[in-house]
Amino acid sequence: MRCPFCGAMDTRVIDSRLVGDNDQVRRRRECTECEERFTTYESAELNLPRVVKSRGNREPFSESKLHEGFQKALEKRPVSVEKIDEAVARVRHRCLVAGEREIPARQIGEWVMRELRDLDEVGYIRFASVYRQFEDVAAFREAIDRLEQSPSSAASQLPLLPEDDEVTSSNKPAAKERRRRKGSN
């Protein structure tokens, strides 16, 4: 590799290690002429498919757009950056292993929704409301009902709506008071 300092073609690798998600190699190099040291990064060049939008136009796959979509849906939600990055990586991987030169944006949207459903139900509803173009409260209610019936929802998440027994248990003192008053009449 050419030295960026003196232009000599003879450099040697003095250290190599994996970085990131073990998908990149960091190499520390030294020029044999000027003895300057510099770092290079090596990673596989992957050809991600082009995205076919709903109106038929095509654009290059954008990991940053994907990341922004997750961040927007999960804004002010208790989901770590690491979890978002992992979800983005899984969607990106699905696009890569699909083996297609082009992939419909709709398919990517479905993969994003699946990831969001498992990460955070509120984020899922936020994304779904835009992605599926909810026009009224009934569309939200239907999506919430489907989500609550879905077996793949994360068990560790808080429910979207309070359960009936939670509502009645929080009203137990009032119910007890009503019964006490009835008995005294």
Short mmCIF file of C-alpha atoms in Angstrom, two decimals:
data_model
loop_
_atom_site.label_atom_id
_atom_site.label_comp_id
_atom_site.label_asym_id
_atom_site.label_seq_id
_atom_site.Cartn_x
_atom_site.Cartn_y
_atom_site.Cartn_z
CA MET A 1 0.00 0.00 0.00
CA ARG A 2 1.23 3.49 -0.84
CA CYS A 3 2.40 5.62 2.09
CA PRO A 4 0.15 8.69 2.46
CA PHE A 5 3.11 10.73 3.78
CA CYS A 6 5.96 10.12 1.31
CA GLY A 7 4.26 8.14 -1.47
CA ALA A 8 6.57 5.13 -1.17
CA MET A 9 4.98 1.82 -2.22
CA ASP A 10 6.62 -0.31 0.47
CA THR A 11 4.72 -0.40 3.78
CA ARG A 12 4.41 -3.18 6.28
CA VAL A 13 1.60 -4.22 8.61
CA ILE A 14 2.62 -4.01 12.26
CA ASP A 15 -0.76 -4.80 13.86
CA SER A 16 -4.13 -6.20 12.70
CA ARG A 17 -7.33 -6.64 14.65
CA LEU A 18 -11.05 -7.05 14.10
CA VAL A 19 -13.26 -4.06 14.88
CA GLY A 20 -16.96 -3.28 14.91
CA ASP A 21 -19.10 -6.39 14.65
CA ASN A 22 -16.08 -8.38 13.47
CA ASP A 23 -16.85 -7.29 9.92
CA GLN A 24 -13.91 -4.93 9.55
CA VAL A 25 -10.13 -5.27 9.96
CA ARG A 26 -8.08 -2.42 11.38
CA ARG A 27 -4.45 -2.48 10.26
CA ARG A 28 -1.64 -0.39 11.68
CA ARG A 29 1.01 0.14 8.99
CA GLU A 30 4.50 1.57 8.88
CA CYS A 31 6.29 2.97 5.85
CA THR A 32 9.72 1.38 5.29
CA GLU A 33 11.03 4.62 3.73
CA CYS A 34 9.92 7.47 6.06
CA GLU A 35 8.93 5.24 9.03
CA GLU A 36 5.63 7.11 9.49
CA ARG A 37 2.73 5.06 10.85
CA PHE A 38 -0.89 5.14 9.70
CA THR A 39 -4.09 3.14 10.09
CA THR A 40 -6.18 1.50 7.39
CA TYR A 41 -9.55 -0.23 7.60
CA GLU A 42 -10.56 -3.14 5.43
CA SER A 43 -14.10 -4.40 4.95
CA ALA A 44 -16.00 -6.42 2.38
CA GLU A 45 -17.63 -4.44 -0.37
CA LEU A 46 -21.24 -5.54 -0.40
CA ASN A 47 -23.70 -4.78 -3.14
CA LEU A 48 -26.98 -4.05 -1.44
CA PRO A 49 -30.06 -4.11 -3.67
CA ARG A 50 -31.68 -0.97 -5.02
CA VAL A 51 -34.95 -0.04 -3.35
CA VAL A 52 -38.08 0.12 -5.52
CA LYS A 53 -40.41 2.75 -4.07
CA SER A 54 -44.22 2.51 -4.26
CA ARG A 55 -44.37 4.87 -7.24
CA GLY A 56 -41.83 2.78 -9.15
CA ASN A 57 -38.78 5.00 -8.76
CA ARG A 58 -35.56 3.33 -7.65
CA GLU A 59 -32.90 4.53 -5.26
CA PRO A 60 -29.82 3.06 -3.60
CA PHE A 61 -30.32 1.30 -0.27
CA SER A 62 -29.61 3.80 2.51
CA GLU A 63 -28.67 2.46 5.90
CA SER A 64 -28.86 5.99 7.31
CA LYS A 65 -32.52 6.31 6.18
CA LEU A 66 -33.26 2.98 7.80
CA HIS A 67 -31.58 4.12 11.02
CA GLU A 68 -33.50 7.43 10.98
CA GLY A 69 -36.79 5.54 10.60
CA PHE A 70 -36.04 3.42 13.66
CA GLN A 71 -34.92 6.46 15.65
CA LYS A 72 -38.04 8.43 14.75
CA ALA A 73 -40.34 5.56 15.76
CA LEU A 74 -38.44 4.98 19.00
CA GLU A 75 -37.90 8.61 19.97
CA LYS A 76 -38.18 9.08 23.75
CA ARG A 77 -38.70 5.34 24.22
CA PRO A 78 -36.58 3.15 26.54
CA VAL A 79 -34.69 1.40 23.72
CA SER A 80 -30.90 1.60 23.69
CA VAL A 81 -28.87 2.74 20.70
CA GLU A 82 -27.27 -0.71 20.64
CA LYS A 83 -30.68 -2.38 20.23
CA ILE A 84 -31.55 0.01 17.40
CA ASP A 85 -28.20 -0.66 15.70
CA GLU A 86 -28.78 -4.41 16.00
CA ALA A 87 -32.25 -4.10 14.45
CA VAL A 88 -30.88 -1.99 11.59
CA ALA A 89 -28.14 -4.59 11.03
CA ARG A 90 -30.73 -7.41 10.89
CA VAL A 91 -32.85 -5.56 8.30
CA ARG A 92 -29.72 -4.73 6.28
CA HIS A 93 -28.68 -8.40 6.46
CA ARG A 94 -32.11 -9.51 5.21
CA CYS A 95 -31.75 -7.15 2.25
CA LEU A 96 -28.31 -8.54 1.51
CA VAL A 97 -29.22 -12.23 1.74
CA ALA A 98 -32.39 -11.75 -0.29
CA GLY A 99 -30.07 -12.10 -3.28
CA GLU A 100 -32.08 -9.69 -5.40
CA ARG A 101 -30.77 -6.73 -7.37
CA GLU A 102 -33.89 -4.77 -6.41
CA ILE A 103 -36.15 -5.05 -3.40
CA PRO A 104 -39.54 -3.38 -2.85
CA ALA A 105 -39.60 -0.69 -0.16
CA ARG A 106 -42.76 -2.41 1.09
CA GLN A 107 -40.74 -5.53 1.97
CA ILE A 108 -38.18 -3.48 3.89
CA GLY A 109 -41.04 -1.73 5.70
CA GLU A 110 -42.48 -5.09 6.78
CA TRP A 111 -39.08 -6.19 8.12
CA VAL A 112 -38.78 -2.90 10.03
CA MET A 113 -42.26 -3.39 11.52
CA ARG A 114 -41.34 -6.92 12.63
CA GLU A 115 -38.22 -5.59 14.36
CA LEU A 116 -40.14 -2.74 16.00
CA ARG A 117 -42.88 -5.09 17.20
CA ASP A 118 -40.23 -7.05 19.09
CA LEU A 119 -38.37 -3.96 20.35
CA ASP A 120 -41.13 -1.65 21.52
CA GLU A 121 -44.88 -1.76 20.95
CA VAL A 122 -45.31 2.02 21.05
CA GLY A 123 -42.56 2.43 18.45
CA TYR A 124 -44.28 -0.21 16.34
CA ILE A 125 -47.62 1.65 16.48
CA ARG A 126 -45.90 4.96 15.66
CA PHE A 127 -44.19 3.47 12.61
CA ALA A 128 -47.28 1.54 11.51
CA SER A 129 -49.45 4.66 11.72
CA VAL A 130 -47.26 6.42 9.17
CA TYR A 131 -46.29 3.39 7.10
CA ARG A 132 -49.84 2.09 6.76
CA GLN A 133 -51.32 5.60 6.66
CA PHE A 134 -53.80 5.36 9.52
CA GLU A 135 -56.63 7.81 8.95
CA ASP A 136 -58.68 7.45 12.12
CA VAL A 137 -58.71 6.10 15.66
CA ALA A 138 -60.28 2.84 14.48
CA ALA A 139 -57.13 2.06 12.49
CA PHE A 140 -55.03 2.57 15.63
CA ARG A 141 -57.40 0.40 17.69
CA GLU A 142 -57.27 -2.38 15.08
CA ALA A 143 -53.45 -2.28 15.02
CA ILE A 144 -53.30 -2.35 18.83
CA ASP A 145 -55.73 -5.30 18.94
CA ARG A 146 -53.63 -7.23 16.41
CA LEU A 147 -50.49 -6.39 18.35
CA GLU A 148 -51.96 -7.58 21.65
CA GLN A 149 -53.00 -10.88 20.04
CA SER A 150 -49.59 -11.38 18.41
CA PRO A 151 -47.53 -14.11 20.10
CA SER A 152 -44.25 -12.49 19.08
CA SER A 153 -44.67 -9.34 21.15
CA ALA A 154 -41.90 -9.03 23.70
CA ALA A 155 -43.08 -10.34 27.05
CA SER A 156 -40.95 -7.83 28.92
CA GLN A 157 -42.81 -4.82 27.51
CA LEU A 158 -45.44 -2.91 29.40
CA PRO A 159 -48.98 -3.29 28.00
CA LEU A 160 -50.23 -0.57 25.68
CA LEU A 161 -53.49 -0.24 27.59
CA PRO A 162 -54.17 -1.12 31.23
CA GLU A 163 -55.70 -4.55 31.73
CA ASP A 164 -59.28 -4.75 33.04
CA ASP A 165 -58.21 -6.30 36.34
CA GLU A 166 -55.56 -3.58 36.79
CA VAL A 167 -58.25 -0.93 36.36
CA THR A 168 -60.63 -2.63 38.79
CA SER A 169 -57.88 -3.32 41.33
CA SER A 170 -56.92 0.34 41.34
CA ASN A 171 -60.59 1.15 42.03
CA LYS A 172 -60.97 -1.39 44.86
CA PRO A 173 -61.07 1.19 47.66
CA ALA A 174 -63.92 2.99 45.88
CA ALA A 175 -65.81 -0.30 45.33
CA LYS A 176 -65.29 -1.27 48.97
CA GLU A 177 -66.62 2.14 50.07
CA ARG A 178 -69.74 1.73 47.85
CA ARG A 179 -70.42 -1.73 49.34
CA ARG A 180 -69.96 -0.36 52.87
CA ARG A 181 -72.43 2.45 52.17
CA LYS A 182 -74.96 0.01 50.67
CA GLY A 183 -74.77 -2.20 53.76
CA SER A 184 -75.43 0.72 56.11
CA ASN A 185 -78.66 1.71 54.32
#
